[in-house]
């Protein structure tokens, strides 16, 4: 079965950097767009970034532009989210997700598979 497993969450201070990884199995990884979402307590899950199957196309939420970088390694079936200049408001559970098409990349219901999430906490 399909599995997406996130790694790299943790507790950091404001201004620090953190890199999340998401390892995929059970699917033809190189044919899926991969997205990152996050969900803070009491809030809805929100889009962070997405990368198409080849890695040539990326989109970011306004909150992530200029600070986060999404990338992928199809040989390793892994997608990454490099997060720089972290802020307390970035505190959330971060989820990776796979979608056959990223046309509506901001919509949660357009993703076929989800990971279990990784906690990121940024202290001030």
PDB file of N, CA, C and O in Angstrom, residues 35-37 45-50 59 61 99 101-111 114:
ATOM      1  N   UNK A  35       2.998  17.681  -2.486  1.00  0.00           N
ATOM      2  CA  UNK A  35       2.721  18.929  -1.789  1.00  0.00           C
ATOM      3  C   UNK A  35       3.027  18.837  -0.309  1.00  0.00           C
ATOM      4  O   UNK A  35       3.140  17.753   0.263  1.00  0.00           O
ATOM      5  N   UNK A  36       3.207  20.007   0.295  1.00  0.00           N
ATOM      6  CA  UNK A  36       3.324  20.136   1.747  1.00  0.00           C
ATOM      7  C   UNK A  36       2.179  21.024   2.230  1.00  0.00           C
ATOM      8  O   UNK A  36       1.927  22.093   1.647  1.00  0.00           O
ATOM      9  N   UNK A  37       1.518  20.572   3.276  1.00  0.00           N
ATOM     10  CA  UNK A  37       0.479  21.326   3.952  1.00  0.00           C
ATOM     11  C   UNK A  37       0.851  21.421   5.423  1.00  0.00           C
ATOM     12  O   UNK A  37       1.731  20.690   5.903  1.00  0.00           O
ATOM     13  N   UNK A  45      -6.342  22.841   7.755  1.00  0.00           N
ATOM     14  CA  UNK A  45      -5.114  22.476   7.059  1.00  0.00           C
ATOM     15  C   UNK A  45      -4.915  23.440   5.891  1.00  0.00           C
ATOM     16  O   UNK A  45      -5.842  23.699   5.126  1.00  0.00           O
ATOM     17  N   UNK A  46      -3.689  23.963   5.757  1.00  0.00           N
ATOM     18  CA  UNK A  46      -3.437  24.949   4.716  1.00  0.00           C
ATOM     19  C   UNK A  46      -2.264  24.551   3.838  1.00  0.00           C
ATOM     20  O   UNK A  46      -1.306  23.921   4.294  1.00  0.00           O
ATOM     21  N   UNK A  47      -2.363  24.955   2.598  1.00  0.00           N
ATOM     22  CA  UNK A  47      -1.323  24.681   1.611  1.00  0.00           C
ATOM     23  C   UNK A  47      -0.047  25.459   1.933  1.00  0.00           C
ATOM     24  O   UNK A  47      -0.107  26.620   2.345  1.00  0.00           O
ATOM     25  N   UNK A  48       1.100  24.802   1.716  1.00  0.00           N
ATOM     26  CA  UNK A  48       2.395  25.448   1.922  1.00  0.00           C
ATOM     27  C   UNK A  48       3.171  25.534   0.603  1.00  0.00           C
ATOM     28  O   UNK A  48       3.599  26.612   0.193  1.00  0.00           O
ATOM     29  N   UNK A  49       3.354  24.380  -0.053  1.00  0.00           N
ATOM     30  CA  UNK A  49       4.136  24.350  -1.286  1.00  0.00           C
ATOM     31  C   UNK A  49       3.824  23.075  -2.051  1.00  0.00           C
ATOM     32  O   UNK A  49       3.368  22.087  -1.469  1.00  0.00           O
ATOM     33  N   UNK A  50       4.096  23.107  -3.350  1.00  0.00           N
ATOM     34  CA  UNK A  50       3.888  21.925  -4.191  1.00  0.00           C
ATOM     35  C   UNK A  50       4.941  21.893  -5.278  1.00  0.00           C
ATOM     36  O   UNK A  50       5.459  22.951  -5.695  1.00  0.00           O
ATOM     37  N   UNK A  59       5.096  25.812  -6.672  1.00  0.00           N
ATOM     38  CA  UNK A  59       4.221  26.903  -6.243  1.00  0.00           C
ATOM     39  C   UNK A  59       4.291  26.977  -4.721  1.00  0.00           C
ATOM     40  O   UNK A  59       4.456  25.958  -4.044  1.00  0.00           O
ATOM     41  N   UNK A  61       2.685  29.028  -1.041  1.00  0.00           N
ATOM     42  CA  UNK A  61       1.780  29.949  -0.364  1.00  0.00           C
ATOM     43  C   UNK A  61       2.537  31.248  -0.101  1.00  0.00           C
ATOM     44  O   UNK A  61       3.767  31.247   0.016  1.00  0.00           O
ATOM     45  N   UNK A  99      -0.342  13.898  -5.293  1.00  0.00           N
ATOM     46  CA  UNK A  99      -1.455  14.143  -6.194  1.00  0.00           C
ATOM     47  C   UNK A  99      -1.053  13.785  -7.618  1.00  0.00           C
ATOM     48  O   UNK A  99       0.033  14.148  -8.064  1.00  0.00           O
ATOM     49  N   UNK A 101      -2.344  15.044 -10.235  1.00  0.00           N
ATOM     50  CA  UNK A 101      -2.312  16.299 -10.976  1.00  0.00           C
ATOM     51  C   UNK A 101      -2.299  17.445  -9.971  1.00  0.00           C
ATOM     52  O   UNK A 101      -2.976  17.378  -8.956  1.00  0.00           O
ATOM     53  N   UNK A 102      -1.537  18.484 -10.265  1.00  0.00           N
ATOM     54  CA  UNK A 102      -1.432  19.592  -9.304  1.00  0.00           C
ATOM     55  C   UNK A 102      -2.153  20.836  -9.800  1.00  0.00           C
ATOM     56  O   UNK A 102      -1.887  21.948  -9.374  1.00  0.00           O
ATOM     57  N   UNK A 103      -3.145  20.625 -10.667  1.00  0.00           N
ATOM     58  CA  UNK A 103      -3.881  21.761 -11.214  1.00  0.00           C
ATOM     59  C   UNK A 103      -4.511  22.609 -10.108  1.00  0.00           C
ATOM     60  O   UNK A 103      -4.444  23.822 -10.129  1.00  0.00           O
ATOM     61  N   UNK A 104      -5.145  21.948  -9.165  1.00  0.00           N
ATOM     62  CA  UNK A 104      -5.758  22.649  -8.032  1.00  0.00           C
ATOM     63  C   UNK A 104      -4.931  22.377  -6.777  1.00  0.00           C
ATOM     64  O   UNK A 104      -5.424  21.830  -5.788  1.00  0.00           O
ATOM     65  N   UNK A 105      -3.695  22.788  -6.816  1.00  0.00           N
ATOM     66  CA  UNK A 105      -2.724  22.360  -5.811  1.00  0.00           C
ATOM     67  C   UNK A 105      -3.038  22.831  -4.405  1.00  0.00           C
ATOM     68  O   UNK A 105      -2.535  22.286  -3.436  1.00  0.00           O
ATOM     69  N   UNK A 106      -3.849  23.858  -4.261  1.00  0.00           N
ATOM     70  CA  UNK A 106      -4.147  24.379  -2.931  1.00  0.00           C
ATOM     71  C   UNK A 106      -5.274  23.647  -2.218  1.00  0.00           C
ATOM     72  O   UNK A 106      -5.524  23.894  -1.027  1.00  0.00           O
ATOM     73  N   UNK A 107      -5.935  22.759  -2.903  1.00  0.00           N
ATOM     74  CA  UNK A 107      -7.105  22.082  -2.341  1.00  0.00           C
ATOM     75  C   UNK A 107      -6.736  20.748  -1.741  1.00  0.00           C
ATOM     76  O   UNK A 107      -6.176  19.880  -2.400  1.00  0.00           O
ATOM     77  N   UNK A 108      -7.098  20.578  -0.489  1.00  0.00           N
ATOM     78  CA  UNK A 108      -6.793  19.346   0.236  1.00  0.00           C
ATOM     79  C   UNK A 108      -7.387  18.133  -0.467  1.00  0.00           C
ATOM     80  O   UNK A 108      -6.757  17.071  -0.557  1.00  0.00           O
ATOM     81  N   UNK A 109      -8.600  18.280  -1.010  1.00  0.00           N
ATOM     82  CA  UNK A 109      -9.299  17.119  -1.584  1.00  0.00           C
ATOM     83  C   UNK A 109      -8.733  16.696  -2.930  1.00  0.00           C
ATOM     84  O   UNK A 109      -9.182  15.687  -3.490  1.00  0.00           O
ATOM     85  N   UNK A 110      -7.755  17.412  -3.465  1.00  0.00           N
ATOM     86  CA  UNK A 110      -7.152  17.030  -4.746  1.00  0.00           C
ATOM     87  C   UNK A 110      -5.955  16.100  -4.565  1.00  0.00           C
ATOM     88  O   UNK A 110      -5.361  15.669  -5.541  1.00  0.00           O
ATOM     89  N   UNK A 111      -5.605  15.801  -3.337  1.00  0.00           N
ATOM     90  CA  UNK A 111      -4.461  14.926  -3.058  1.00  0.00           C
ATOM     91  C   UNK A 111      -4.943  13.517  -2.746  1.00  0.00           C
ATOM     92  O   UNK A 111      -5.888  13.330  -1.992  1.00  0.00           O
ATOM     93  N   UNK A 114      -1.727  10.860   1.873  1.00  0.00           N
ATOM     94  CA  UNK A 114      -1.206  11.757   2.900  1.00  0.00           C
ATOM     95  C   UNK A 114      -0.286  11.021   3.847  1.00  0.00           C
ATOM     96  O   UNK A 114      -0.487   9.837   4.129  1.00  0.00           O
TER      97      UNK A 114
END
